[in-house]
């Protein structure tokens, strides 16, 4: 499974709307949302339309219009959103539960690759279905608070350039389990 740009942008949009909801900001204009998340405006409009059709987002027209969550963040499972936008979670069609495709393997029933990819699909689905938008918003805000606290502590020190990389300590579960500030 590879998350498409459309899927990534949809999730980032929902997270931003979830943060706005949590912080009492209410409606966010589409242009502000596009600017804050650095998303192409027209692409964002199309994504918001799809999220609206699925009941995740509602839009308001007018001078103070924009978008907001249409349902509570705790009722939005991340796996459901990924499936809506990007379809199957399985890396290959013959391992998919929702969009099964027969493969060219001569013995699909005993195929080790298929069995491995079913396990990969299950691992991905278990993680994405375990967490809601509320969990992701909580982790995002907690990480922002930790960064702000660290920045306050080092304000007197000279800032150094830091190269970002995929550090396991920066993973979602590590952040979720870390104590809140």
PDB file of C-alpha atoms in Angstrom:
ATOM      1  CA  UNK A   1       0.000   0.000   0.000  1.00  0.00           C
ATOM      2  CA  UNK A   2       1.252   3.453  -0.886  1.00  0.00           C
ATOM      3  CA  UNK A   3      -0.682   6.479   0.242  1.00  0.00           C
ATOM      4  CA  UNK A   4      -1.344   8.720  -2.752  1.00  0.00           C
ATOM      5  CA  UNK A   5      -0.978  12.500  -2.629  1.00  0.00           C
ATOM      6  CA  UNK A   6      -4.773  12.651  -2.617  1.00  0.00           C
ATOM      7  CA  UNK A   7      -4.875  10.366   0.433  1.00  0.00           C
ATOM      8  CA  UNK A   8      -2.122  12.296   2.200  1.00  0.00           C
ATOM      9  CA  UNK A   9      -3.836  15.634   1.528  1.00  0.00           C
ATOM     10  CA  UNK A  10      -7.208  14.278   2.699  1.00  0.00           C
ATOM     11  CA  UNK A  11      -5.705  13.079   5.970  1.00  0.00           C
ATOM     12  CA  UNK A  12      -3.775  16.317   6.508  1.00  0.00           C
ATOM     13  CA  UNK A  13      -6.957  18.281   5.840  1.00  0.00           C
ATOM     14  CA  UNK A  14      -8.968  16.240   8.331  1.00  0.00           C
ATOM     15  CA  UNK A  15      -6.218  16.591  10.938  1.00  0.00           C
ATOM     16  CA  UNK A  16      -6.155  20.379  10.474  1.00  0.00           C
ATOM     17  CA  UNK A  17      -9.958  20.519  10.734  1.00  0.00           C
ATOM     18  CA  UNK A  18      -9.779  18.304  13.829  1.00  0.00           C
ATOM     19  CA  UNK A  19      -7.264  20.670  15.430  1.00  0.00           C
ATOM     20  CA  UNK A  20      -9.490  23.617  14.583  1.00  0.00           C
ATOM     21  CA  UNK A  21     -12.451  21.837  16.135  1.00  0.00           C
ATOM     22  CA  UNK A  22     -10.472  20.960  19.283  1.00  0.00           C
ATOM     23  CA  UNK A  23      -9.250  24.542  19.647  1.00  0.00           C
ATOM     24  CA  UNK A  24     -12.682  26.056  19.046  1.00  0.00           C
ATOM     25  CA  UNK A  25     -11.721  27.715  15.759  1.00  0.00           C
ATOM     26  CA  UNK A  26     -14.819  26.460  13.987  1.00  0.00           C
ATOM     27  CA  UNK A  27     -14.950  26.947  10.247  1.00  0.00           C
ATOM     28  CA  UNK A  28     -11.738  27.384   8.240  1.00  0.00           C
ATOM     29  CA  UNK A  29     -11.874  28.970   4.806  1.00  0.00           C
ATOM     30  CA  UNK A  30     -10.645  26.763   1.995  1.00  0.00           C
ATOM     31  CA  UNK A  31      -8.050  29.339   0.946  1.00  0.00           C
ATOM     32  CA  UNK A  32      -6.648  29.552   4.500  1.00  0.00           C
ATOM     33  CA  UNK A  33      -6.647  25.755   4.754  1.00  0.00           C
ATOM     34  CA  UNK A  34      -4.813  25.459   1.427  1.00  0.00           C
ATOM     35  CA  UNK A  35      -2.260  28.044   2.505  1.00  0.00           C
ATOM     36  CA  UNK A  36      -1.671  26.581   5.986  1.00  0.00           C
ATOM     37  CA  UNK A  37      -1.241  23.045   4.687  1.00  0.00           C
ATOM     38  CA  UNK A  38       0.552  24.143   1.483  1.00  0.00           C
ATOM     39  CA  UNK A  39      -1.968  22.327  -0.709  1.00  0.00           C
ATOM     40  CA  UNK A  40      -3.078  23.222  -4.241  1.00  0.00           C
ATOM     41  CA  UNK A  41      -6.391  25.071  -3.886  1.00  0.00           C
ATOM     42  CA  UNK A  42      -8.306  23.255  -6.672  1.00  0.00           C
ATOM     43  CA  UNK A  43      -7.020  19.860  -5.535  1.00  0.00           C
ATOM     44  CA  UNK A  44      -8.106  20.668  -1.971  1.00  0.00           C
ATOM     45  CA  UNK A  45     -11.575  21.671  -3.185  1.00  0.00           C
ATOM     46  CA  UNK A  46     -11.967  18.304  -4.921  1.00  0.00           C
ATOM     47  CA  UNK A  47     -10.790  16.445  -1.803  1.00  0.00           C
ATOM     48  CA  UNK A  48     -13.149  18.430   0.430  1.00  0.00           C
ATOM     49  CA  UNK A  49     -16.009  17.602  -1.936  1.00  0.00           C
ATOM     50  CA  UNK A  50     -15.231  13.884  -1.615  1.00  0.00           C
ATOM     51  CA  UNK A  51     -14.926  14.136   2.177  1.00  0.00           C
ATOM     52  CA  UNK A  52     -18.223  16.036   2.269  1.00  0.00           C
ATOM     53  CA  UNK A  53     -19.974  13.384   0.160  1.00  0.00           C
ATOM     54  CA  UNK A  54     -18.763  10.744   2.641  1.00  0.00           C
ATOM     55  CA  UNK A  55     -20.085  12.756   5.608  1.00  0.00           C
ATOM     56  CA  UNK A  56     -16.736  13.656   7.196  1.00  0.00           C
ATOM     57  CA  UNK A  57     -16.791  17.367   6.381  1.00  0.00           C
ATOM     58  CA  UNK A  58     -19.446  20.024   5.997  1.00  0.00           C
ATOM     59  CA  UNK A  59     -19.059  23.278   4.175  1.00  0.00           C
ATOM     60  CA  UNK A  60     -20.592  26.659   4.835  1.00  0.00           C
ATOM     61  CA  UNK A  61     -21.016  29.324   2.211  1.00  0.00           C
ATOM     62  CA  UNK A  62     -20.671  33.047   2.512  1.00  0.00           C
ATOM     63  CA  UNK A  63     -18.225  35.617   3.777  1.00  0.00           C
ATOM     64  CA  UNK A  64     -17.292  33.548   6.827  1.00  0.00           C
ATOM     65  CA  UNK A  65     -17.685  30.217   5.044  1.00  0.00           C
ATOM     66  CA  UNK A  66     -15.337  27.321   4.760  1.00  0.00           C
ATOM     67  CA  UNK A  67     -15.084  23.772   6.031  1.00  0.00           C
ATOM     68  CA  UNK A  68     -15.364  21.995   9.376  1.00  0.00           C
ATOM     69  CA  UNK A  69     -15.772  18.461  10.639  1.00  0.00           C
ATOM     70  CA  UNK A  70     -19.278  17.090  10.178  1.00  0.00           C
ATOM     71  CA  UNK A  71     -18.912  14.414  12.848  1.00  0.00           C
ATOM     72  CA  UNK A  72     -16.904  14.005  16.044  1.00  0.00           C
ATOM     73  CA  UNK A  73     -13.202  13.274  15.547  1.00  0.00           C
ATOM     74  CA  UNK A  74     -13.467  10.162  17.735  1.00  0.00           C
ATOM     75  CA  UNK A  75     -15.880   8.605  15.233  1.00  0.00           C
ATOM     76  CA  UNK A  76     -13.580   9.021  12.211  1.00  0.00           C
ATOM     77  CA  UNK A  77     -11.311   5.993  11.791  1.00  0.00           C
ATOM     78  CA  UNK A  78      -8.145   6.644   9.835  1.00  0.00           C
ATOM     79  CA  UNK A  79      -8.508   3.344   7.951  1.00  0.00           C
ATOM     80  CA  UNK A  80     -11.958   4.299   6.693  1.00  0.00           C
ATOM     81  CA  UNK A  81     -10.621   7.572   5.272  1.00  0.00           C
ATOM     82  CA  UNK A  82      -7.677   5.875   3.565  1.00  0.00           C
ATOM     83  CA  UNK A  83      -9.993   3.273   2.020  1.00  0.00           C
ATOM     84  CA  UNK A  84     -12.375   6.017   0.853  1.00  0.00           C
ATOM     85  CA  UNK A  85      -9.670   8.001  -0.895  1.00  0.00           C
ATOM     86  CA  UNK A  86      -7.147   5.361  -1.978  1.00  0.00           C
ATOM     87  CA  UNK A  87      -9.121   2.114  -2.030  1.00  0.00           C
ATOM     88  CA  UNK A  88      -7.596  -1.175  -0.974  1.00  0.00           C
ATOM     89  CA  UNK A  89      -4.925  -1.429   1.706  1.00  0.00           C
ATOM     90  CA  UNK A  90      -3.351  -4.576   0.286  1.00  0.00           C
ATOM     91  CA  UNK A  91      -0.047  -4.193  -1.587  1.00  0.00           C
ATOM     92  CA  UNK A  92      -1.211  -6.693  -4.254  1.00  0.00           C
ATOM     93  CA  UNK A  93      -4.701  -7.423  -5.558  1.00  0.00           C
ATOM     94  CA  UNK A  94      -4.864 -11.084  -4.546  1.00  0.00           C
ATOM     95  CA  UNK A  95      -4.328 -10.081  -0.893  1.00  0.00           C
ATOM     96  CA  UNK A  96      -7.182  -7.577  -0.830  1.00  0.00           C
ATOM     97  CA  UNK A  97     -10.383  -8.209   1.107  1.00  0.00           C
ATOM     98  CA  UNK A  98     -12.330  -5.372  -0.504  1.00  0.00           C
ATOM     99  CA  UNK A  99     -10.916  -5.267  -4.048  1.00  0.00           C
ATOM    100  CA  UNK A 100      -9.689  -8.815  -4.680  1.00  0.00           C
ATOM    101  CA  UNK A 101      -8.032  -9.417  -8.056  1.00  0.00           C
ATOM    102  CA  UNK A 102      -6.962 -12.866  -9.245  1.00  0.00           C
ATOM    103  CA  UNK A 103      -3.212 -12.998  -9.691  1.00  0.00           C
ATOM    104  CA  UNK A 104      -1.156 -14.815 -12.309  1.00  0.00           C
ATOM    105  CA  UNK A 105       0.399 -17.184  -9.756  1.00  0.00           C
ATOM    106  CA  UNK A 106      -0.117 -20.841 -10.755  1.00  0.00           C
ATOM    107  CA  UNK A 107      -1.028 -21.887  -7.169  1.00  0.00           C
ATOM    108  CA  UNK A 108      -2.584 -18.875  -5.447  1.00  0.00           C
ATOM    109  CA  UNK A 109      -3.852 -20.940  -2.510  1.00  0.00           C
ATOM    110  CA  UNK A 110      -0.310 -21.974  -1.506  1.00  0.00           C
ATOM    111  CA  UNK A 111       1.546 -18.855  -2.667  1.00  0.00           C
ATOM    112  CA  UNK A 112       4.003 -17.625  -0.034  1.00  0.00           C
ATOM    113  CA  UNK A 113       4.063 -14.120  -1.509  1.00  0.00           C
ATOM    114  CA  UNK A 114       0.279 -13.851  -1.231  1.00  0.00           C
ATOM    115  CA  UNK A 115       0.379 -15.079   2.388  1.00  0.00           C
ATOM    116  CA  UNK A 116       3.075 -12.515   3.232  1.00  0.00           C
ATOM    117  CA  UNK A 117       1.109  -9.699   1.580  1.00  0.00           C
ATOM    118  CA  UNK A 118      -2.045 -10.725   3.472  1.00  0.00           C
ATOM    119  CA  UNK A 119      -0.056 -10.275   6.692  1.00  0.00           C
ATOM    120  CA  UNK A 120       1.167  -6.879   5.460  1.00  0.00           C
ATOM    121  CA  UNK A 121      -2.416  -5.872   4.634  1.00  0.00           C
ATOM    122  CA  UNK A 122      -3.607  -7.040   8.054  1.00  0.00           C
ATOM    123  CA  UNK A 123      -0.856  -5.103   9.857  1.00  0.00           C
ATOM    124  CA  UNK A 124      -1.673  -1.916   7.946  1.00  0.00           C
ATOM    125  CA  UNK A 125      -5.424  -2.339   8.491  1.00  0.00           C
ATOM    126  CA  UNK A 126      -4.974  -3.072  12.206  1.00  0.00           C
ATOM    127  CA  UNK A 127      -2.983   0.114  12.717  1.00  0.00           C
ATOM    128  CA  UNK A 128      -5.175   2.384  10.613  1.00  0.00           C
ATOM    129  CA  UNK A 129      -8.402   0.971  12.064  1.00  0.00           C
ATOM    130  CA  UNK A 130      -7.146   1.224  15.650  1.00  0.00           C
ATOM    131  CA  UNK A 131      -6.729   4.997  15.558  1.00  0.00           C
ATOM    132  CA  UNK A 132      -9.278   7.738  15.095  1.00  0.00           C
ATOM    133  CA  UNK A 133      -8.849  11.309  13.978  1.00  0.00           C
ATOM    134  CA  UNK A 134      -9.078  12.272  17.649  1.00  0.00           C
ATOM    135  CA  UNK A 135      -5.973  10.171  18.421  1.00  0.00           C
ATOM    136  CA  UNK A 136      -4.018  11.803  15.595  1.00  0.00           C
ATOM    137  CA  UNK A 137      -5.111  15.315  16.618  1.00  0.00           C
ATOM    138  CA  UNK A 138      -4.076  14.563  20.215  1.00  0.00           C
ATOM    139  CA  UNK A 139      -0.637  13.329  19.141  1.00  0.00           C
ATOM    140  CA  UNK A 140      -0.168  16.276  16.781  1.00  0.00           C
ATOM    141  CA  UNK A 141      -1.018  18.830  19.456  1.00  0.00           C
ATOM    142  CA  UNK A 142       1.132  17.036  22.036  1.00  0.00           C
ATOM    143  CA  UNK A 143       4.101  17.022  19.649  1.00  0.00           C
ATOM    144  CA  UNK A 144       3.586  20.750  18.938  1.00  0.00           C
ATOM    145  CA  UNK A 145       3.494  21.480  22.689  1.00  0.00           C
ATOM    146  CA  UNK A 146       6.681  19.462  23.268  1.00  0.00           C
ATOM    147  CA  UNK A 147       8.436  21.325  20.454  1.00  0.00           C
ATOM    148  CA  UNK A 148       7.281  24.690  21.819  1.00  0.00           C
ATOM    149  CA  UNK A 149       8.542  23.775  25.295  1.00  0.00           C
ATOM    150  CA  UNK A 150      11.900  22.680  23.901  1.00  0.00           C
ATOM    151  CA  UNK A 151      12.159  25.873  21.861  1.00  0.00           C
ATOM    152  CA  UNK A 152      11.422  27.987  24.926  1.00  0.00           C
ATOM    153  CA  UNK A 153      14.212  26.201  26.797  1.00  0.00           C
ATOM    154  CA  UNK A 154      16.738  26.851  24.040  1.00  0.00           C
ATOM    155  CA  UNK A 155      15.702  30.383  23.087  1.00  0.00           C
ATOM    156  CA  UNK A 156      18.914  31.795  24.494  1.00  0.00           C
ATOM    157  CA  UNK A 157      21.003  29.281  22.555  1.00  0.00           C
ATOM    158  CA  UNK A 158      21.854  29.639  18.882  1.00  0.00           C
ATOM    159  CA  UNK A 159      19.611  27.524  16.652  1.00  0.00           C
ATOM    160  CA  UNK A 160      21.328  24.840  14.595  1.00  0.00           C
ATOM    161  CA  UNK A 161      20.157  23.281  11.370  1.00  0.00           C
ATOM    162  CA  UNK A 162      18.718  19.817  11.894  1.00  0.00           C
ATOM    163  CA  UNK A 163      18.190  17.251   9.167  1.00  0.00           C
ATOM    164  CA  UNK A 164      14.884  15.441   9.580  1.00  0.00           C
ATOM    165  CA  UNK A 165      14.758  11.698   9.060  1.00  0.00           C
ATOM    166  CA  UNK A 166      12.418   8.832   9.835  1.00  0.00           C
ATOM    167  CA  UNK A 167      13.426   8.206  13.444  1.00  0.00           C
ATOM    168  CA  UNK A 168      11.445   5.393  15.124  1.00  0.00           C
ATOM    169  CA  UNK A 169      11.238   7.582  18.230  1.00  0.00           C
ATOM    170  CA  UNK A 170       9.158  10.017  16.179  1.00  0.00           C
ATOM    171  CA  UNK A 171       6.558   7.339  15.380  1.00  0.00           C
ATOM    172  CA  UNK A 172       2.881   7.724  16.160  1.00  0.00           C
ATOM    173  CA  UNK A 173       2.759   5.095  18.896  1.00  0.00           C
ATOM    174  CA  UNK A 174       5.842   6.543  20.633  1.00  0.00           C
ATOM    175  CA  UNK A 175       4.221   9.994  20.619  1.00  0.00           C
ATOM    176  CA  UNK A 176       0.866   8.628  21.739  1.00  0.00           C
ATOM    177  CA  UNK A 177       2.437   6.824  24.694  1.00  0.00           C
ATOM    178  CA  UNK A 178       4.710   9.707  25.736  1.00  0.00           C
ATOM    179  CA  UNK A 179       3.527  11.766  28.700  1.00  0.00           C
ATOM    180  CA  UNK A 180       1.616  14.948  27.924  1.00  0.00           C
ATOM    181  CA  UNK A 181       3.213  18.270  28.834  1.00  0.00           C
TER     182      UNK A 181
END
